[in-house]
Coordinates of C-alpha atoms and ligand atoms in Angstrom, one line a residue:
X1 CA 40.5 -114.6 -105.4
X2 CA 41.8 -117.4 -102.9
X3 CA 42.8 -120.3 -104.9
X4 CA 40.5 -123.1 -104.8
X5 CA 41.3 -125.8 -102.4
X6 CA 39.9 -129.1 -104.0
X7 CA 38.1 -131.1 -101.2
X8 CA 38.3 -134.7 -100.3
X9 CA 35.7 -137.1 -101.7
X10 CA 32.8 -137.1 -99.1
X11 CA 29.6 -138.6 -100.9
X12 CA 27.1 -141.0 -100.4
X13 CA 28.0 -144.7 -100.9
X14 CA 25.4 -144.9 -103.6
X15 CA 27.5 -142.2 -105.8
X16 CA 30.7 -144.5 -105.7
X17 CA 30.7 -144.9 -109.1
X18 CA 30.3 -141.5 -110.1
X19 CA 32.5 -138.6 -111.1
X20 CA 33.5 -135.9 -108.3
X21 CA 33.4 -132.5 -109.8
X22 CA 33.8 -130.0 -107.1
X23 CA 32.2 -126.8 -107.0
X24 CA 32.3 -125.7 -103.4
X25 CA 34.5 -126.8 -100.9
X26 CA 32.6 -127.1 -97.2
X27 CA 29.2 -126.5 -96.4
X28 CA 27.6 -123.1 -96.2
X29 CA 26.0 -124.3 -93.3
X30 CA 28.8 -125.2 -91.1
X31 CA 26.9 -125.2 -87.5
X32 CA 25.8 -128.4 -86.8
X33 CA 27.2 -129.7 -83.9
X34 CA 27.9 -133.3 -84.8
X35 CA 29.2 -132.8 -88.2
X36 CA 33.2 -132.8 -89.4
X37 CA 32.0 -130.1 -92.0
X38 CA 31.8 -127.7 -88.4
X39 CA 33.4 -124.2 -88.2
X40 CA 34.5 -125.3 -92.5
X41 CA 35.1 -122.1 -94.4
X42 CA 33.3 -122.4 -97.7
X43 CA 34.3 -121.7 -100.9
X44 CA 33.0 -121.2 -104.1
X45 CA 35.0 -122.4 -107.2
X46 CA 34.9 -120.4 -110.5
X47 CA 33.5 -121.5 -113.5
X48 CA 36.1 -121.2 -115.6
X49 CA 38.0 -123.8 -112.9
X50 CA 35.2 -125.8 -113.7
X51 CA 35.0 -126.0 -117.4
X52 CA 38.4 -126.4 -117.5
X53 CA 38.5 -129.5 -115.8
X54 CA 35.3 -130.6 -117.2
X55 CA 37.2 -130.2 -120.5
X56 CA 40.0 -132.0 -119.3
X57 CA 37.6 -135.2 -118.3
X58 CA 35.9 -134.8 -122.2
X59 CA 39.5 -135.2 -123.4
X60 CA 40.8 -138.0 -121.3
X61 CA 37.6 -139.8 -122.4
X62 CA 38.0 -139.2 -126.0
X63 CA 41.4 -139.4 -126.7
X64 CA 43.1 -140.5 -123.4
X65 CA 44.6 -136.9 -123.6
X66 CA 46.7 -136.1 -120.0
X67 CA 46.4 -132.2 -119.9
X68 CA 49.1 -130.1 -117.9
X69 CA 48.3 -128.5 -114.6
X70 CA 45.4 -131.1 -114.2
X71 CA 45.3 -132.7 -110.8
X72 CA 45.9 -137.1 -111.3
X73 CA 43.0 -137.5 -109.2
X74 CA 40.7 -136.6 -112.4
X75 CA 42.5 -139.4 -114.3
X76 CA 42.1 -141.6 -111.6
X77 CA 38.6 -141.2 -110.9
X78 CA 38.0 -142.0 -114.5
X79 CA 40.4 -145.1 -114.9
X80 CA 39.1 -146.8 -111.4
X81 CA 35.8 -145.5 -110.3
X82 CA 33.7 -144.0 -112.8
X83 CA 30.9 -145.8 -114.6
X84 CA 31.0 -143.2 -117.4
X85 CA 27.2 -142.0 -116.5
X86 CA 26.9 -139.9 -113.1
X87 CA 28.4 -137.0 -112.0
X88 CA 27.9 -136.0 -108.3
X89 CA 28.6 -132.3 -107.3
X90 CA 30.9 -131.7 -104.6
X91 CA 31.3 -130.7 -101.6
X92 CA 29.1 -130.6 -98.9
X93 CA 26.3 -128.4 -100.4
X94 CA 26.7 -127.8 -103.8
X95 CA 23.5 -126.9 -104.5
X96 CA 24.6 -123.5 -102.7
X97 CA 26.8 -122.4 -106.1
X98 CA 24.7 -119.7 -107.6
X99 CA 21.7 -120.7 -109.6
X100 CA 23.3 -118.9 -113.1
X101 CA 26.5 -120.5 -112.5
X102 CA 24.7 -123.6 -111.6
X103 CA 22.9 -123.4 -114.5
X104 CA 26.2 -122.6 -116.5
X105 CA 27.7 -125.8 -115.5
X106 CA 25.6 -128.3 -115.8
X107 CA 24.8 -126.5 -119.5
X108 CA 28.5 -127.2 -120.1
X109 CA 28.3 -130.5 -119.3
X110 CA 25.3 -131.4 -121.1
X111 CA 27.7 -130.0 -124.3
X112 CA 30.9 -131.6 -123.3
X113 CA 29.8 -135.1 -122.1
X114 CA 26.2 -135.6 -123.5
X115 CA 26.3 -139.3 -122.4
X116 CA 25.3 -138.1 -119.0
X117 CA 22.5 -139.4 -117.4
X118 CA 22.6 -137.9 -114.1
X119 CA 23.9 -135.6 -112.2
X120 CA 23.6 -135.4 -108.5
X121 CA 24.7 -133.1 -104.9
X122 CA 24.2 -132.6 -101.3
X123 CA 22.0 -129.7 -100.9
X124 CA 20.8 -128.2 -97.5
X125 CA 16.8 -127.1 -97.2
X126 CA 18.2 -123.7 -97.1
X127 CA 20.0 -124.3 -100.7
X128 CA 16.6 -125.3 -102.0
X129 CA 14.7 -122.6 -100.2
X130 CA 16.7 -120.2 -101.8
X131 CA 16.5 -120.9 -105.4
X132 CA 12.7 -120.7 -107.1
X133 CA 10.3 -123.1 -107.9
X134 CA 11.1 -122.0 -111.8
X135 CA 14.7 -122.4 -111.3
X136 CA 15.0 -125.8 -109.9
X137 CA 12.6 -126.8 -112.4
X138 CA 15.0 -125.3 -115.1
X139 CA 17.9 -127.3 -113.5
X140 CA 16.4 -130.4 -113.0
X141 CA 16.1 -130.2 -117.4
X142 CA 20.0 -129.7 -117.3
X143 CA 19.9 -133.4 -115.3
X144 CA 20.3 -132.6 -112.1
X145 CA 17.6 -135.4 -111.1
X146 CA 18.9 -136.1 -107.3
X147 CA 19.5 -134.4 -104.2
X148 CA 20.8 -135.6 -100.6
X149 CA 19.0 -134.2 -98.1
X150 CA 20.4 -134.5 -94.4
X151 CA 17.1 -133.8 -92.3
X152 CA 18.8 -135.6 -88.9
X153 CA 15.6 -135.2 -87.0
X154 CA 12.1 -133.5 -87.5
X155 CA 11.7 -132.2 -83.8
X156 CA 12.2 -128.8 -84.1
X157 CA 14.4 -128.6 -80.6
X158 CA 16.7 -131.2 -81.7
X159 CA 16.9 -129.4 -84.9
X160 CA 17.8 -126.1 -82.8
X161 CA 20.0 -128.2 -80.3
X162 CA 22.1 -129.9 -83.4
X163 CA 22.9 -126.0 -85.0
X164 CA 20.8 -126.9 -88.5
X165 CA 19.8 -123.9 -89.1
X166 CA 16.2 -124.6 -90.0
X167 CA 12.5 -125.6 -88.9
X168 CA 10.9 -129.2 -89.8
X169 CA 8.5 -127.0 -91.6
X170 CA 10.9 -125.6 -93.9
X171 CA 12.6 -128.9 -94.4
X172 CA 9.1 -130.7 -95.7
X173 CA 8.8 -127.4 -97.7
X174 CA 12.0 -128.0 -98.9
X175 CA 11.2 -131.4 -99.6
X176 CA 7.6 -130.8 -101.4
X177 CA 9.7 -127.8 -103.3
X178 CA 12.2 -130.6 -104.9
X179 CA 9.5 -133.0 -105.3
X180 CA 7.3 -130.7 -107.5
X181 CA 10.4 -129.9 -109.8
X182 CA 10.8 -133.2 -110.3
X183 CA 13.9 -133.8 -108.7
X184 CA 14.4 -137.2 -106.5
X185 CA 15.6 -137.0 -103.5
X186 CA 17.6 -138.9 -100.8
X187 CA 16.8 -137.9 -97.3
X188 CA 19.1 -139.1 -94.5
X189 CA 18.2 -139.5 -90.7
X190 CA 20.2 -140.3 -87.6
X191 CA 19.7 -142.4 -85.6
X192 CA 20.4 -141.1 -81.9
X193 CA 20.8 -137.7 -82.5
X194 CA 18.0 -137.6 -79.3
X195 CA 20.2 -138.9 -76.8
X196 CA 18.6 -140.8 -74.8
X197 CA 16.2 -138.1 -73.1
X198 CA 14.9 -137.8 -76.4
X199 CA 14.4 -141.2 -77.8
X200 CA 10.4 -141.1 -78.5
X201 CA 10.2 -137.8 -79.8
X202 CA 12.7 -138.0 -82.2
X203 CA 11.8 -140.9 -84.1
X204 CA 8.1 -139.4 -84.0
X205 CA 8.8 -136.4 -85.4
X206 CA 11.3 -137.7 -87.8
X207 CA 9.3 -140.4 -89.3
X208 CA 6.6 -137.6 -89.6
X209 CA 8.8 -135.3 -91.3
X210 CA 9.8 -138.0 -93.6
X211 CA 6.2 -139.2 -94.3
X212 CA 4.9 -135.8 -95.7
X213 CA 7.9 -135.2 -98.0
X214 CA 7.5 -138.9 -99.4
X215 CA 11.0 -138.9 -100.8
X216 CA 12.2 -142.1 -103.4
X217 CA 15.0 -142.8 -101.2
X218 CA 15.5 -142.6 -97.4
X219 CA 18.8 -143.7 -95.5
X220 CA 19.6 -143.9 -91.8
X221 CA 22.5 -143.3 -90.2
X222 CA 23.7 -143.8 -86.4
X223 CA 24.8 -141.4 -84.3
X224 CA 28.8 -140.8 -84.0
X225 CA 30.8 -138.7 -82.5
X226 CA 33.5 -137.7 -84.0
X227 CA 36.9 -135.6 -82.3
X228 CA 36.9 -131.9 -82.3
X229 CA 33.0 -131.1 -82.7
X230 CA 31.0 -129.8 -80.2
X231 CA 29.0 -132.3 -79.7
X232 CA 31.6 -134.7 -78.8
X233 CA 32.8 -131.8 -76.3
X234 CA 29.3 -132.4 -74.8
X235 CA 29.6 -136.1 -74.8
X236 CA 33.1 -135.9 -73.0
X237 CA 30.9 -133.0 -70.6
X238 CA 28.1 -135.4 -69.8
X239 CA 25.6 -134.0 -71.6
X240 CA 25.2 -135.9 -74.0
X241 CA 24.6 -139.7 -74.2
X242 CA 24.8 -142.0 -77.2
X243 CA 22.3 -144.3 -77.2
X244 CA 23.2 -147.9 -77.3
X245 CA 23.3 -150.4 -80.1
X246 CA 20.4 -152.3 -79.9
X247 CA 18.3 -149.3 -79.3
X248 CA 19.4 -147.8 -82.5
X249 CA 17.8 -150.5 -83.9
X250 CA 14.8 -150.0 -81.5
X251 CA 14.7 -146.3 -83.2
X252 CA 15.2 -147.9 -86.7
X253 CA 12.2 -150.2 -86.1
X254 CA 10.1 -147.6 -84.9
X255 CA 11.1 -145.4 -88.0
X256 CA 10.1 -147.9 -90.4
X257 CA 7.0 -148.5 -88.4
X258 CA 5.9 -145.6 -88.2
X259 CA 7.2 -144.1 -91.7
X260 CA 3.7 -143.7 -94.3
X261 CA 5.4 -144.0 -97.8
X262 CA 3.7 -144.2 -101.3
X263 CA 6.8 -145.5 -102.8
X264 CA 10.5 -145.3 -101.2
X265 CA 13.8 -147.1 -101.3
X266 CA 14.7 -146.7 -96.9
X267 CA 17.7 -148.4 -96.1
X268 CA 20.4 -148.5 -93.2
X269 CA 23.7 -149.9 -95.4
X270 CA 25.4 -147.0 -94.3
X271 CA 28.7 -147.6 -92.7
X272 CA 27.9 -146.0 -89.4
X273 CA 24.9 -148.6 -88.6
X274 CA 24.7 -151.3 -86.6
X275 CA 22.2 -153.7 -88.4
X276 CA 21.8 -153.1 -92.2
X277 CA 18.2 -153.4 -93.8
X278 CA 17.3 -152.2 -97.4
X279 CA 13.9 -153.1 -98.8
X280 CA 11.1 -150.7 -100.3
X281 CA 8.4 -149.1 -98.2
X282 CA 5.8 -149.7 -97.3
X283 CA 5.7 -152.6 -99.9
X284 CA 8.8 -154.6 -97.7
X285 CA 7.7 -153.1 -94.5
X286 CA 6.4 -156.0 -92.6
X287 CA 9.8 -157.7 -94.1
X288 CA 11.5 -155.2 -92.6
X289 CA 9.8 -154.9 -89.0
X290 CA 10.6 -158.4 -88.7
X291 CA 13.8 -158.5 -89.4
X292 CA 14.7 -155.6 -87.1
X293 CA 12.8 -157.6 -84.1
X294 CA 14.3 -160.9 -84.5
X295 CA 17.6 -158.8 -83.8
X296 CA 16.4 -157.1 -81.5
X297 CA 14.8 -160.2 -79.6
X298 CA 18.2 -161.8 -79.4
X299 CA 19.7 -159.4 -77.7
X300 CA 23.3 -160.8 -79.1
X301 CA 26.2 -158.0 -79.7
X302 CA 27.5 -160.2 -82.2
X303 CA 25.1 -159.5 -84.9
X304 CA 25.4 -155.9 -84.7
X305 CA 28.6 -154.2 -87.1
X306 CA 31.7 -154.0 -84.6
X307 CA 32.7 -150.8 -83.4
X308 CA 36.0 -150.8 -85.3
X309 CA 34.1 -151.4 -88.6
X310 CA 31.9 -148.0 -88.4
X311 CA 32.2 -144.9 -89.8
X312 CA 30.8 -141.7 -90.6
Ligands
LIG401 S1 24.4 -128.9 -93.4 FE1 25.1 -131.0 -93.6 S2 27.3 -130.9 -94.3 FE2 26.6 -128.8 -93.6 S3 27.3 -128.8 -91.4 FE3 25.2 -129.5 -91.4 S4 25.3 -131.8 -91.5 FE4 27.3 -130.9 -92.1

């Protein structure tokens, strides 16, 4: 077997202080057009990779133990980032590793570091679609209580356009699928994946999609482009245009507007924004539409995040 190449820390900025324990490296759907995860080869790690290192964490924390042949970024993770509670799964979908091993992993960490209270992972509709309603049921009583959903749109032809891989109706069955098994989830949007041709219909159709799968937490994100995909090919072509700054927040506005949630956390802190709101839905939702107007109103560049300070 190839050795396992251990990825870089991509998460969400809610899992900062967790622990990254890496079962896959990539995404085993690399085809979307905008994302760095494109073209990625994935791979799977073994378990006994795993256990070992999750071992070498249950030492360190006992005993402050340094094993040999143990990368320093475990240590490190421990002695500057972890708050000692959460564990998120890497890489880009680990809910793809294979429901026994899954299983066998988060059974080993229930044994080996029983002061866990959660353990979270990016996982694709396709990753949920695959495993049975009994099965994530089963892992969600090992403590894997959250998963990060990108859904990017809910128009089908965007969805097609971007390379996801799936419908909008499989994505709200994915979504009603983790909801009945009691998992939470955290579903992310982004903002201008429409272009500009296809402003109105994507914020439609996404703040539909997001209203019937009702998640605990929704985030959005804005559109950018980054070297070496093919969408960025198509921007550099012409045929593809970002939308502007202000009318991501137009699209923000209209998302919250329209959004119908019993009870969900929707926030735009992300890095790649241009205005950050946070604020519970629909309770904060008139908050919320006002805020995003006011900006909007005043028209002025200088309350948006500068370009140099974004990110994906
Ligand atoms: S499923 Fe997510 S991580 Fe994978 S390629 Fe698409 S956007 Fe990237």
């Amino acid at each position: 077997m190839a050795q396992f190449i251990r990825p870089e820390i991509i998460r969400p900025p809610s899992e900062s202080a967790s622990y990254f324990l890496p079962l896959t490296s990539g995404c085993s759907n690399n085809t979307c057009t905008f994302c760095n995860y494109y073209g990625c080869k994935l791979q799977m790690r073994d378990v006994d990779e795993v256990k070992a290192e999750i071992d070498a964490v249950a030492l360190y924390v006992k005993d402050r133990a340094v094993l040999p042949g143990i990368p320093n970024i475990i240590y490190h993770v421990i002695d500057h980032w972890w708050d000692g509670k959460k564990i998120f799964l890497q890489d880009g979908d680990a809910l793809v590793y294979p429901f026994e091993r899954l299983k066998y992993v988060l059974e080993y960490i229930r044994s080996k570091l029983p002061f866990i209270e959660q353990v979270a992972t990016y996982g694709t509709a396709q990753d949920v679609l695959r495993k049975s309603a009994d099965e994530l049921k089963k892992l969600k009583k090992l403590r894997l209580s959250l998963v990060y959903m990108g859904v990017e749109s809910g128009d089908d032809e965007i969805l097609q356009q971007i390379g996801k891989g799936v419908t909008s109706n499989q994505i709200i069955e994915a979504g009603k699928k983790t909801k009945a098994a009691g998992i939470r989830q955290s579903l992310t949007v982004i903002l201008g994946l429409g272009g500009n041709k296809d402003r109105a219909k994507h914020v439609e159709a996404t703040a539909r999609v997001l209203s019937e799968i009702d998640p605990e937490f929704a985030a959005a994100l804005t559109m950018t482009i980054t070297p070496g995909t093919p969408l960025y090919n198509d921007w550099q072509d012409g045929k593809f245009e970002l939308i502007s700054p202000m009318d991501s927040l137009v699209e923000l506005k209209a998302i919250v507007e329209q959004s119908n949630f019993s009870d969900c956390f929707f926030s735009s802190m992300h890095a790649s924004n241009y205005f950050s709101i946070r604020g519970k839905l629909p309770q904060e939702k008139e908050r919320m539409i006002k805020e995003l107007a006011s900006i909007i109103e005043k028209q002025d560049p200088s309350l948006l995040r500068p370009e140099y300070l974004r990110g994906l």
